[in-house]
Amino acid sequence: MNNDEMKKITNHRDFRDDEFWREIPAWKDVSREQFADHKWQSKNSIIKLKHVKEVLGSRVSEATIADIEAALKIAPMNIRITPYVFALIDWDDPANDPLRRQFLPFASQMLPNHPFYMEDSLHEDVDSPVSMLTHRYPDKVLFLPLTTCPVYCAYCTRSRIIGGSTSSIEKDTYGANPKLWDAAFEYLRNHPEIEDVVISGGDSYNLQASQIRHIGEALLDIPNIRRIRYATKGIAIFPMKILTDDNWVQAIVDVQKLGREKGKAVVIHTHFSSPREITEWSRQAMDRLFSEGVIVRNQAVLQSDVNNDVDIMTMLTRKLGYINIQPYYVYMHDMVPNCERFRTTLEEGVELEKAVRGTTAGFNTPRFVCDVPGGGGKRNIASYEYYDRETGISVWRAPEVKPGELFLYFDPIHKLAAYAQKRWAIEKERRVMVRDALSRVEPDLGSIKKETLRERFGLNI
Ligand SMILES: *Cc1c(COP(=O)(O)O)cnc(C)c1O
Ligand code: SF4
């Protein structure tokens, strides 16, 4: 099923339940029971180009393999794909498949980086008081206890650390090591203003059951901590673990119960971006979690040719709501390396928000946000101070996060009109365009902290 066919599915209550993996030559004899086994899924994950060839055989062309091979030489992420997702890809039309796009890069589709891209677009390393912790907002923090995941997304916002070194970048990827977490717990205990911890990474699916418990119990034991969330893309790309890894699920359920006893909230935040990821397996996984009282919310990323379409975004929203996942956020794409092909304009985001709102319950309608580069944090997509649709430059404030500062977000250049693209090609013109946008918000340019713009974007305005 490609995106056009997906659009034809008008009923968000339909869930794919055929034995789709049998269309992959190497898995044609794999039974439903085998496919359901989380250990089988892990063991058969695709982590090398040669596995792509091995499992697909003649179903994949030499040209496609060459395209992926060329991409992996420059991509910031290694590949790791569960058989579940790999088999959901439409291998008759891989170039246009939204799942293939997310996990297997083609060099032919890559675009040059935006001139103002940043490796650490969200300033997570800058706003980090102790190792593995980002403390940007007054009462909530981001805790990164590990930097591995059950799949690797080609667009990962933390490509600077996640998923191991590639041919093009060296990374300090780290696995789960409980001894190293005490400093973070200590910091949280010493900062009573913090109430909320996002356990991300990396992905909580890669924490062992005992580590899920260890982190959960340690955090719930800190008096000021009121809310914790385990972040995992797992439910979207590997629902079998919820169905067959009883120890892991029981750890989540127990921490959640302990939280309730203490009057504290323990939830899961997951990451579906395409309705194609939602099948009968997802529904059953959610039935299990829901019946155990575990609340699950979703954070999607707005991506070109994945979900930047009214029907697809509406379908994603309604399908998630139907299986008791609350659509929480849809993010504008971060301005990280090697992601231009995924990015959309801010205008596309605003239009999609407008179209989706009203299609279902308000509490199941996602907030569309832009996590503004340079550490301004998540901002409502329509709350920019100024947006020039021609140059693609938007200007933002974050009064409670970084008072007095201005932030910038940039639409991808290839989506601008031809004459604007020409202006972007000239370095001096870029400065003129940015100065112009900033002066619409702050006529006295002299009062803007120029060092921060220089530090963030290398911009001398
Ligand atoms: C996203 C994020 C959080 C959590 O923010 P919510 O808007 O509550 O989901 C906390 N800290 C950091 C650094 C974040 O990026
Ligand atoms: S699951 Fe999240 S952290 Fe892991 S590669 Fe994907 S986007 Fe990055």
CSV table of C-alpha atoms and ligand atoms in Angstrom, one decimal:
chain,number,residue,atom,x,y,z
A,1,MET,CA,0.0,0.0,0.0
A,2,ASN,CA,1.5,3.4,-0.9
A,3,ASN,CA,0.2,6.8,0.2
A,4,ASP,CA,-2.3,7.1,-2.6
A,5,GLU,CA,-3.8,3.8,-1.8
A,6,MET,CA,-3.8,4.7,1.9
A,7,LYS,CA,-5.8,7.7,1.0
A,8,LYS,CA,-8.4,5.4,-0.4
A,9,ILE,CA,-8.9,3.8,3.0
A,10,THR,CA,-11.6,6.1,4.2
A,11,ASN,CA,-12.3,4.2,7.4
A,12,HIS,CA,-9.9,4.8,10.2
A,13,ARG,CA,-11.4,1.7,11.9
A,14,ASP,CA,-9.8,-0.6,9.3
A,15,PHE,CA,-6.7,-2.3,10.6
A,16,ARG,CA,-4.4,-4.4,8.4
A,17,ASP,CA,-4.4,-8.0,9.6
A,18,ASP,CA,-3.1,-10.0,6.6
A,19,GLU,CA,0.2,-12.0,6.7
A,20,PHE,CA,2.0,-9.2,4.9
A,21,TRP,CA,5.5,-10.4,5.8
A,22,ARG,CA,5.0,-13.4,3.6
A,23,GLU,CA,5.5,-11.1,0.6
A,24,ILE,CA,9.2,-10.7,1.7
A,25,PRO,CA,10.9,-13.7,0.0
A,26,ALA,CA,13.0,-14.7,3.0
A,27,TRP,CA,9.9,-14.7,5.3
A,28,LYS,CA,7.4,-16.4,3.1
A,29,ASP,CA,7.3,-19.4,5.5
A,30,VAL,CA,7.4,-17.4,8.7
A,31,SER,CA,4.3,-18.3,10.7
A,32,ARG,CA,2.1,-15.8,12.6
A,33,GLU,CA,3.4,-17.2,15.9
A,34,GLN,CA,7.0,-16.7,14.9
A,35,PHE,CA,6.3,-13.2,13.6
A,36,ALA,CA,4.6,-12.4,16.9
A,37,ASP,CA,7.7,-13.3,18.9
A,38,HIS,CA,9.6,-10.2,20.0
A,39,LYS,CA,12.8,-12.2,20.1
A,40,TRP,CA,12.4,-13.3,16.5
A,41,GLN,CA,11.7,-9.6,15.5
A,42,SER,CA,14.9,-8.5,17.3
A,43,LYS,CA,17.0,-11.3,15.9
A,44,ASN,CA,15.9,-10.7,12.3
A,45,SER,CA,16.1,-6.9,12.3
A,46,ILE,CA,17.8,-5.4,9.2
A,47,ILE,CA,21.0,-3.7,10.3
A,48,LYS,CA,23.1,-4.0,7.2
A,49,LEU,CA,22.7,-3.3,3.6
A,50,LYS,CA,23.5,-6.9,2.9
A,51,HIS,CA,20.4,-8.0,4.9
A,52,VAL,CA,18.2,-5.9,2.6
A,53,LYS,CA,19.5,-7.9,-0.3
A,54,GLU,CA,19.3,-11.2,1.5
A,55,VAL,CA,15.7,-10.9,2.6
A,56,LEU,CA,14.4,-9.3,-0.6
A,57,GLY,CA,16.4,-11.2,-3.2
A,58,SER,CA,15.1,-10.4,-6.7
A,59,ARG,CA,12.3,-8.2,-5.3
A,60,VAL,CA,14.8,-5.3,-5.0
A,61,SER,CA,16.6,-3.8,-8.0
A,62,GLU,CA,20.4,-3.3,-8.2
A,63,ALA,CA,19.7,0.4,-8.7
A,64,THR,CA,17.8,0.6,-5.4
A,65,ILE,CA,20.6,-1.2,-3.5
A,66,ALA,CA,23.2,1.2,-5.1
A,67,ASP,CA,21.1,4.2,-4.1
A,68,ILE,CA,21.0,3.0,-0.4
A,69,GLU,CA,24.7,2.1,-0.5
A,70,ALA,CA,25.5,5.7,-1.7
A,71,ALA,CA,23.2,7.1,1.0
A,72,LEU,CA,24.8,5.2,3.8
A,73,LYS,CA,28.2,6.7,3.0
A,74,ILE,CA,26.9,10.1,3.9
A,75,ALA,CA,24.0,9.5,6.2
A,76,PRO,CA,24.3,10.5,9.9
A,77,MET,CA,22.3,7.3,11.0
A,78,ASN,CA,23.0,3.6,10.7
A,79,ILE,CA,20.2,1.4,9.6
A,80,ARG,CA,18.1,-0.7,12.0
A,81,ILE,CA,14.6,-1.8,10.9
A,82,THR,CA,12.4,-4.4,12.6
A,83,PRO,CA,10.9,-7.1,10.2
A,84,TYR,CA,7.5,-5.7,11.1
A,85,VAL,CA,8.3,-2.3,9.5
A,86,PHE,CA,10.4,-3.7,6.8
A,87,ALA,CA,7.6,-5.9,5.6
A,88,LEU,CA,5.1,-3.0,5.7
A,89,ILE,CA,7.1,-1.2,3.1
A,90,ASP,CA,5.7,-1.4,-0.4
A,91,TRP,CA,8.6,-3.0,-2.1
A,92,ASP,CA,6.9,-2.6,-5.5
A,93,ASP,CA,7.4,1.2,-5.1
A,94,PRO,CA,10.1,1.8,-2.5
A,95,ALA,CA,11.0,5.2,-3.8
A,96,ASN,CA,7.6,6.6,-2.7
A,97,ASP,CA,7.0,4.6,0.4
A,98,PRO,CA,6.6,6.7,3.5
A,99,LEU,CA,8.0,4.0,5.8
A,100,ARG,CA,11.0,3.3,3.6
A,101,ARG,CA,11.6,7.0,3.6
A,102,GLN,CA,11.8,7.1,7.3
A,103,PHE,CA,14.2,4.3,7.8
A,104,LEU,CA,16.2,3.6,4.6
A,105,PRO,CA,17.7,6.6,2.9
A,106,PHE,CA,18.2,6.9,-0.9
A,107,ALA,CA,21.1,9.1,-2.0
A,108,SER,CA,19.0,10.2,-5.0
A,109,GLN,CA,16.5,11.8,-2.6
A,110,MET,CA,18.9,13.7,-0.4
A,111,LEU,CA,19.2,17.5,-0.5
A,112,PRO,CA,22.0,19.8,0.6
A,113,ASN,CA,21.7,21.0,4.2
A,114,HIS,CA,20.1,24.3,4.9
A,115,PRO,CA,22.8,26.9,5.5
A,116,PHE,CA,21.6,27.4,9.1
A,117,TYR,CA,21.3,23.7,10.0
A,118,MET,CA,22.7,22.7,13.4
A,119,GLU,CA,23.8,19.4,14.8
A,120,ASP,CA,22.3,20.1,18.1
A,121,SER,CA,19.4,22.2,16.8
A,122,LEU,CA,17.5,22.1,20.1
A,123,HIS,CA,20.6,23.1,22.2
A,124,GLU,CA,20.2,20.0,24.3
A,125,ASP,CA,23.9,19.8,25.1
A,126,VAL,CA,24.1,23.5,25.9
A,127,ASP,CA,21.2,23.4,28.3
A,128,SER,CA,22.6,20.3,30.1
A,129,PRO,CA,23.6,20.8,33.7
A,130,VAL,CA,24.7,17.2,34.3
A,131,SER,CA,25.5,14.4,31.9
A,132,MET,CA,22.3,12.8,30.4
A,133,LEU,CA,20.0,15.6,31.5
A,134,THR,CA,18.7,18.6,29.6
A,135,HIS,CA,17.0,21.2,31.9
A,136,ARG,CA,15.5,24.0,29.8
A,137,TYR,CA,12.1,24.5,31.1
A,138,PRO,CA,11.4,25.6,34.7
A,139,ASP,CA,9.6,22.4,35.9
A,140,LYS,CA,10.5,19.6,33.5
A,141,VAL,CA,13.6,17.9,32.2
A,142,LEU,CA,14.7,15.5,29.5
A,143,PHE,CA,16.7,12.4,30.8
A,144,LEU,CA,18.7,10.4,28.3
A,145,PRO,CA,19.7,7.2,30.0
A,146,LEU,CA,20.8,5.5,26.8
A,147,THR,CA,21.3,6.4,23.1
A,148,THR,CA,20.2,3.2,21.3
A,149,CYS,CA,16.8,2.3,19.8
A,150,PRO,CA,15.0,-0.7,18.4
A,151,VAL,CA,15.0,1.1,15.0
A,152,TYR,CA,17.0,4.0,13.7
A,153,CYS,CA,15.2,6.8,12.0
A,154,ALA,CA,17.0,8.5,9.1
A,155,TYR,CA,15.8,11.8,10.4
A,156,CYS,CA,16.6,11.4,14.1
A,157,THR,CA,16.9,14.8,15.8
A,158,ARG,CA,19.7,13.4,18.0
A,159,SER,CA,21.7,11.9,15.1
A,160,ARG,CA,24.7,13.5,16.8
A,161,ILE,CA,24.6,10.8,19.5
A,162,ILE,CA,22.1,8.1,18.6
A,163,GLY,CA,22.8,4.7,17.1
A,164,GLY,CA,26.6,4.5,16.8
A,165,SER,CA,29.2,6.0,14.5
A,166,THR,CA,28.7,6.0,10.7
A,167,SER,CA,31.1,6.4,7.8
A,168,SER,CA,30.5,10.1,8.1
A,169,ILE,CA,30.4,10.9,11.8
A,170,GLU,CA,31.9,9.7,15.1
A,171,LYS,CA,29.5,9.5,18.0
A,172,ASP,CA,29.6,8.9,21.7
A,173,THR,CA,26.7,6.5,21.6
A,174,TYR,CA,26.1,4.9,25.0
A,175,GLY,CA,24.0,1.9,26.3
A,176,ALA,CA,22.1,1.7,29.5
A,177,ASN,CA,24.4,1.9,32.6
A,178,PRO,CA,22.5,2.3,35.9
A,179,LYS,CA,25.7,3.4,37.7
A,180,LEU,CA,25.9,6.5,35.6
A,181,TRP,CA,22.3,7.6,36.4
A,182,ASP,CA,22.8,8.6,40.0
A,183,ALA,CA,24.1,12.0,39.2
A,184,ALA,CA,20.9,12.8,37.3
A,185,PHE,CA,18.7,11.5,40.1
A,186,GLU,CA,20.8,13.6,42.6
A,187,TYR,CA,20.3,16.7,40.4
A,188,LEU,CA,16.5,16.1,40.4
A,189,ARG,CA,16.5,15.7,44.2
A,190,ASN,CA,18.4,19.0,44.6
A,191,HIS,CA,16.1,20.9,42.3
A,192,PRO,CA,12.6,20.9,43.9
A,193,GLU,CA,11.2,23.0,41.2
A,194,ILE,CA,11.4,20.0,38.8
A,195,GLU,CA,8.2,18.0,38.7
A,196,ASP,CA,8.3,16.3,35.3
A,197,VAL,CA,10.8,13.9,33.7
A,198,VAL,CA,10.8,12.7,30.1
A,199,ILE,CA,12.8,9.4,29.9
A,200,SER,CA,14.0,9.5,26.3
A,201,GLY,CA,17.2,8.7,24.6
A,202,GLY,CA,17.5,6.5,22.8
A,203,ASP,CA,14.4,4.5,23.4
A,204,SER,CA,12.9,3.0,26.5
A,205,TYR,CA,12.3,-0.2,24.6
A,206,ASN,CA,16.0,-0.9,24.9
A,207,LEU,CA,16.0,-0.6,28.6
A,208,GLN,CA,15.7,-4.0,30.3
A,209,ALA,CA,12.7,-4.6,32.5
A,210,SER,CA,14.9,-4.2,35.6
A,211,GLN,CA,16.1,-0.9,34.3
A,212,ILE,CA,12.6,0.3,33.7
A,213,ARG,CA,11.8,-0.5,37.3
A,214,HIS,CA,15.1,1.1,38.6
A,215,ILE,CA,14.5,4.4,36.8
A,216,GLY,CA,10.8,4.5,37.6
A,217,GLU,CA,11.2,3.7,41.3
A,218,ALA,CA,14.1,6.1,41.7
A,219,LEU,CA,12.2,8.9,40.1
A,220,LEU,CA,8.9,8.2,42.0
A,221,ASP,CA,10.9,8.2,45.2
A,222,ILE,CA,12.0,11.9,44.7
A,223,PRO,CA,9.3,13.9,46.5
A,224,ASN,CA,9.2,16.8,43.9
A,225,ILE,CA,8.8,14.5,40.9
A,226,ARG,CA,5.0,14.3,40.0
A,227,ARG,CA,5.0,13.0,36.4
A,228,ILE,CA,7.2,10.7,34.4
A,229,ARG,CA,7.0,9.5,30.8
A,230,TYR,CA,8.8,6.7,29.2
A,231,ALA,CA,9.5,7.6,25.5
A,232,THR,CA,9.5,4.9,23.0
A,233,LYS,CA,8.9,4.5,19.3
A,234,GLY,CA,8.4,0.9,20.0
A,235,ILE,CA,4.7,0.6,19.9
A,236,ALA,CA,4.8,2.0,16.4
A,237,ILE,CA,7.6,-0.1,14.9
A,238,PHE,CA,7.6,-3.2,17.1
A,239,PRO,CA,4.2,-3.8,18.8
A,240,MET,CA,5.2,-7.5,19.2
A,241,LYS,CA,7.2,-6.6,22.3
A,242,ILE,CA,4.1,-5.3,24.0
A,243,LEU,CA,2.3,-8.6,23.1
A,244,THR,CA,5.0,-11.1,24.0
A,245,ASP,CA,7.7,-9.5,26.3
A,246,ASP,CA,5.8,-10.0,29.5
A,247,ASN,CA,8.6,-8.9,31.8
A,248,TRP,CA,9.0,-5.6,30.1
A,249,VAL,CA,5.3,-4.8,30.0
A,250,GLN,CA,4.9,-5.9,33.7
A,251,ALA,CA,7.7,-3.5,34.7
A,252,ILE,CA,5.9,-0.6,33.0
A,253,VAL,CA,2.6,-1.7,34.6
A,254,ASP,CA,4.1,-2.0,38.0
A,255,VAL,CA,5.8,1.4,37.9
A,256,GLN,CA,2.6,2.9,36.7
A,257,LYS,CA,0.7,1.3,39.6
A,258,LEU,CA,3.4,2.5,42.1
A,259,GLY,CA,2.9,6.0,40.6
A,260,ARG,CA,-0.8,5.8,41.2
A,261,GLU,CA,-0.3,4.8,44.8
A,262,LYS,CA,1.9,7.8,45.3
A,263,GLY,CA,-0.5,10.1,43.4
A,264,LYS,CA,1.9,10.5,40.5
A,265,ALA,CA,1.4,10.0,36.7
A,266,VAL,CA,3.5,7.4,34.8
A,267,VAL,CA,2.7,7.3,31.0
A,268,ILE,CA,4.2,6.3,27.7
A,269,HIS,CA,4.9,8.7,24.9
A,270,THR,CA,5.3,7.0,21.5
A,271,HIS,CA,6.1,8.1,18.0
A,272,PHE,CA,3.9,7.1,15.1
A,273,SER,CA,4.3,9.4,12.1
A,274,SER,CA,2.4,7.5,9.4
A,275,PRO,CA,-1.0,5.7,9.5
A,276,ARG,CA,0.7,2.9,7.6
A,277,GLU,CA,2.4,2.0,10.9
A,278,ILE,CA,-0.9,1.3,12.6
A,279,THR,CA,-2.1,-2.3,12.1
A,280,GLU,CA,-4.1,-5.0,14.0
A,281,TRP,CA,-0.8,-5.6,15.9
A,282,SER,CA,-0.7,-2.0,17.1
A,283,ARG,CA,-4.4,-2.2,18.1
A,284,GLN,CA,-3.8,-5.4,20.1
A,285,ALA,CA,-0.7,-4.0,21.8
A,286,MET,CA,-2.7,-0.9,22.8
A,287,ASP,CA,-5.6,-3.0,24.0
A,288,ARG,CA,-3.2,-4.7,26.4
A,289,LEU,CA,-1.7,-1.4,27.7
A,290,PHE,CA,-5.1,0.2,27.9
A,291,SER,CA,-6.6,-2.6,29.9
A,292,GLU,CA,-3.7,-2.3,32.3
A,293,GLY,CA,-4.4,1.4,32.7
A,294,VAL,CA,-1.3,2.7,30.9
A,295,ILE,CA,-1.9,6.0,29.2
A,296,VAL,CA,-0.1,6.4,25.8
A,297,ARG,CA,0.3,9.7,23.9
A,298,ASN,CA,1.8,10.2,20.5
A,299,GLN,CA,4.4,12.6,19.2
A,300,ALA,CA,4.6,12.7,15.4
A,301,VAL,CA,7.0,14.6,13.1
A,302,LEU,CA,5.6,16.5,10.2
A,303,GLN,CA,7.4,15.1,7.1
A,304,SER,CA,7.2,15.7,3.4
A,305,ASP,CA,5.8,12.7,1.5
A,306,VAL,CA,5.1,10.9,4.8
A,307,ASN,CA,2.3,12.8,6.4
A,308,ASN,CA,2.1,16.4,4.9
A,309,ASP,CA,-1.3,15.8,3.5
A,310,VAL,CA,-4.7,16.6,5.0
A,311,ASP,CA,-6.2,13.1,4.4
A,312,ILE,CA,-3.1,11.3,5.8
A,313,MET,CA,-2.7,13.5,8.8
A,314,THR,CA,-6.4,13.2,9.6
A,315,MET,CA,-6.3,9.4,9.2
A,316,LEU,CA,-3.2,9.3,11.5
A,317,THR,CA,-5.0,11.4,14.1
A,318,ARG,CA,-8.3,9.4,14.0
A,319,LYS,CA,-6.7,6.0,13.9
A,320,LEU,CA,-4.5,6.8,16.9
A,321,GLY,CA,-7.5,8.1,18.8
A,322,TYR,CA,-9.4,5.0,17.9
A,323,ILE,CA,-6.9,2.7,19.6
A,324,ASN,CA,-6.7,4.9,22.7
A,325,ILE,CA,-3.4,6.7,21.8
A,326,GLN,CA,-3.8,10.5,22.4
A,327,PRO,CA,-2.2,12.5,19.6
A,328,TYR,CA,-0.2,14.9,21.6
A,329,TYR,CA,2.3,16.7,19.3
A,330,VAL,CA,3.0,17.1,15.6
A,331,TYR,CA,6.5,18.7,15.4
A,332,MET,CA,7.9,20.8,12.6
A,333,HIS,CA,11.0,19.0,11.5
A,334,ASP,CA,14.2,20.0,13.4
A,335,MET,CA,16.9,21.7,11.4
A,336,VAL,CA,19.4,18.8,11.9
A,337,PRO,CA,21.9,17.5,9.3
A,338,ASN,CA,20.8,15.5,6.3
A,339,CYS,CA,17.1,16.2,6.7
A,340,GLU,CA,16.1,18.7,4.1
A,341,ARG,CA,14.2,16.2,2.1
A,342,PHE,CA,11.9,15.6,5.1
A,343,ARG,CA,11.3,19.2,6.1
A,344,THR,CA,8.1,21.2,5.2
A,345,THR,CA,7.4,24.9,5.3
A,346,LEU,CA,5.8,26.4,8.4
A,347,GLU,CA,2.8,27.3,6.2
A,348,GLU,CA,2.2,23.6,5.4
A,349,GLY,CA,2.1,23.0,9.1
A,350,VAL,CA,-0.3,25.8,9.8
A,351,GLU,CA,-2.6,24.6,7.0
A,352,LEU,CA,-2.6,21.0,8.3
A,353,GLU,CA,-3.4,22.1,11.8
A,354,LYS,CA,-6.3,24.1,10.5
A,355,ALA,CA,-7.6,21.1,8.5
A,356,VAL,CA,-7.2,18.5,11.3
A,357,ARG,CA,-8.7,20.6,14.0
A,358,GLY,CA,-12.4,19.8,14.2
A,359,THR,CA,-12.2,16.3,12.7
A,360,THR,CA,-12.3,14.5,16.1
A,361,ALA,CA,-12.4,15.1,19.9
A,362,GLY,CA,-10.4,18.1,20.9
A,363,PHE,CA,-8.3,16.1,23.4
A,364,ASN,CA,-7.4,13.7,20.5
A,365,THR,CA,-6.3,16.6,18.3
A,366,PRO,CA,-2.5,17.1,18.3
A,367,ARG,CA,-0.9,20.4,19.0
A,368,PHE,CA,1.3,21.4,16.1
A,369,VAL,CA,4.6,22.8,17.4
A,370,CYS,CA,7.9,24.1,16.3
A,371,ASP,CA,10.8,23.4,18.7
A,372,VAL,CA,12.6,26.5,17.7
A,373,PRO,CA,16.3,26.1,17.0
A,374,GLY,CA,18.7,27.3,19.6
A,375,GLY,CA,16.8,26.2,22.7
A,376,GLY,CA,13.6,28.3,22.6
A,377,GLY,CA,11.6,25.2,23.2
A,378,LYS,CA,8.3,24.0,21.7
A,379,ARG,CA,6.1,26.8,20.5
A,380,ASN,CA,2.6,26.7,19.1
A,381,ILE,CA,3.1,26.7,15.3
A,382,ALA,CA,0.8,29.7,14.8
A,383,SER,CA,2.4,31.8,17.6
A,384,TYR,CA,5.3,33.2,15.6
A,385,GLU,CA,6.0,36.9,15.9
A,386,TYR,CA,6.5,37.2,12.2
A,387,TYR,CA,6.6,34.9,9.2
A,388,ASP,CA,7.6,35.8,5.7
A,389,ARG,CA,6.3,33.1,3.4
A,390,GLU,CA,8.5,34.3,0.5
A,391,THR,CA,11.9,34.0,2.3
A,392,GLY,CA,10.6,31.2,4.5
A,393,ILE,CA,11.9,33.0,7.6
A,394,SER,CA,9.9,33.0,10.9
A,395,VAL,CA,10.8,34.9,14.1
A,396,TRP,CA,9.8,33.6,17.5
A,397,ARG,CA,9.8,34.6,21.1
A,398,ALA,CA,9.9,32.2,24.1
A,399,PRO,CA,9.1,34.6,27.0
A,400,GLU,CA,9.1,32.0,29.8
A,401,VAL,CA,12.0,30.0,28.5
A,402,LYS,CA,14.5,32.5,27.2
A,403,PRO,CA,13.1,36.0,28.1
A,404,GLY,CA,14.0,38.8,25.7
A,405,GLU,CA,15.6,36.6,23.0
A,406,LEU,CA,14.5,36.2,19.4
A,407,PHE,CA,14.6,32.8,17.7
A,408,LEU,CA,14.5,31.9,14.0
A,409,TYR,CA,13.1,29.0,12.0
A,410,PHE,CA,13.7,28.6,8.3
A,411,ASP,CA,11.5,26.9,5.7
A,412,PRO,CA,13.4,24.5,3.4
A,413,ILE,CA,14.9,26.4,0.5
A,414,HIS,CA,13.8,24.0,-2.2
A,415,LYS,CA,10.2,24.7,-1.4
A,416,LEU,CA,10.5,28.5,-1.9
A,417,ALA,CA,9.8,30.3,-5.1
A,418,ALA,CA,12.6,30.4,-7.7
A,419,TYR,CA,13.6,34.0,-7.0
A,420,ALA,CA,13.8,33.5,-3.3
A,421,GLN,CA,16.0,30.4,-3.8
A,422,LYS,CA,18.3,32.6,-5.8
A,423,ARG,CA,18.5,35.1,-2.9
A,424,TRP,CA,19.3,32.3,-0.5
A,425,ALA,CA,22.2,31.2,-2.8
A,426,ILE,CA,24.0,34.6,-2.0
A,427,GLU,CA,25.4,34.8,1.5
A,428,LYS,CA,25.0,38.6,1.8
A,429,GLU,CA,21.4,38.3,0.7
A,430,ARG,CA,20.7,35.8,3.5
A,431,ARG,CA,21.9,38.4,6.0
A,432,VAL,CA,19.6,41.0,4.5
A,433,MET,CA,16.6,38.7,4.6
A,434,VAL,CA,17.3,37.8,8.2
A,435,ARG,CA,17.8,41.4,9.3
A,436,ASP,CA,14.6,42.4,7.6
A,437,ALA,CA,12.6,39.6,9.4
A,438,LEU,CA,14.2,40.5,12.8
A,439,SER,CA,13.5,44.2,12.3
A,440,ARG,CA,9.8,43.5,11.8
A,441,VAL,CA,9.7,42.2,15.3
A,442,GLU,CA,12.4,44.4,16.9
A,443,PRO,CA,12.8,47.6,15.0
A,444,ASP,CA,15.8,48.5,17.1
A,445,LEU,CA,18.2,45.8,15.8
A,446,GLY,CA,20.9,47.2,18.1
A,447,SER,CA,19.0,45.7,21.1
A,448,ILE,CA,19.1,42.1,19.8
A,449,LYS,CA,21.7,39.9,21.3
A,450,LYS,CA,23.8,39.4,18.3
A,451,GLU,CA,26.2,36.9,20.0
A,452,THR,CA,23.3,34.4,20.3
A,453,LEU,CA,22.5,34.6,16.6
A,454,ARG,CA,26.2,34.3,15.8
A,455,GLU,CA,26.5,31.3,18.1
A,456,ARG,CA,23.4,29.6,16.9
A,457,PHE,CA,23.6,30.2,13.2
A,458,GLY,CA,27.0,31.6,12.5
A,459,LEU,CA,25.1,34.8,11.5
A,460,ASN,CA,26.7,38.2,11.6
A,461,ILE,CA,23.8,40.5,11.2
B,1,LIG,C1,10.1,18.3,24.9
B,1,LIG,C2,10.9,18.6,26.1
B,1,LIG,C3,10.4,18.4,27.4
B,1,LIG,C4,8.9,18.0,27.6
B,1,LIG,O1,8.1,19.0,27.0
B,1,LIG,P1,6.5,18.9,26.9
B,1,LIG,O2,6.1,20.1,26.1
B,1,LIG,O3,6.0,18.9,28.3
B,1,LIG,O4,6.2,17.6,26.2
B,1,LIG,C5,11.2,18.7,28.4
B,1,LIG,N1,12.5,19.1,28.3
B,1,LIG,C6,13.0,19.2,27.1
B,1,LIG,C7,14.4,19.7,27.0
B,1,LIG,C8,12.3,19.0,25.9
B,1,LIG,O5,12.8,19.1,24.7
B,2,SF4,S1,13.5,6.3,17.8
B,2,SF4,FE1,13.7,8.5,18.4
B,2,SF4,S2,15.8,8.6,19.2
B,2,SF4,FE2,15.6,6.6,18.2
B,2,SF4,S3,16.4,7.0,16.1
B,2,SF4,FE3,14.2,7.3,16.0
B,2,SF4,S4,13.9,9.5,16.4
B,2,SF4,FE4,16.0,9.0,17.0
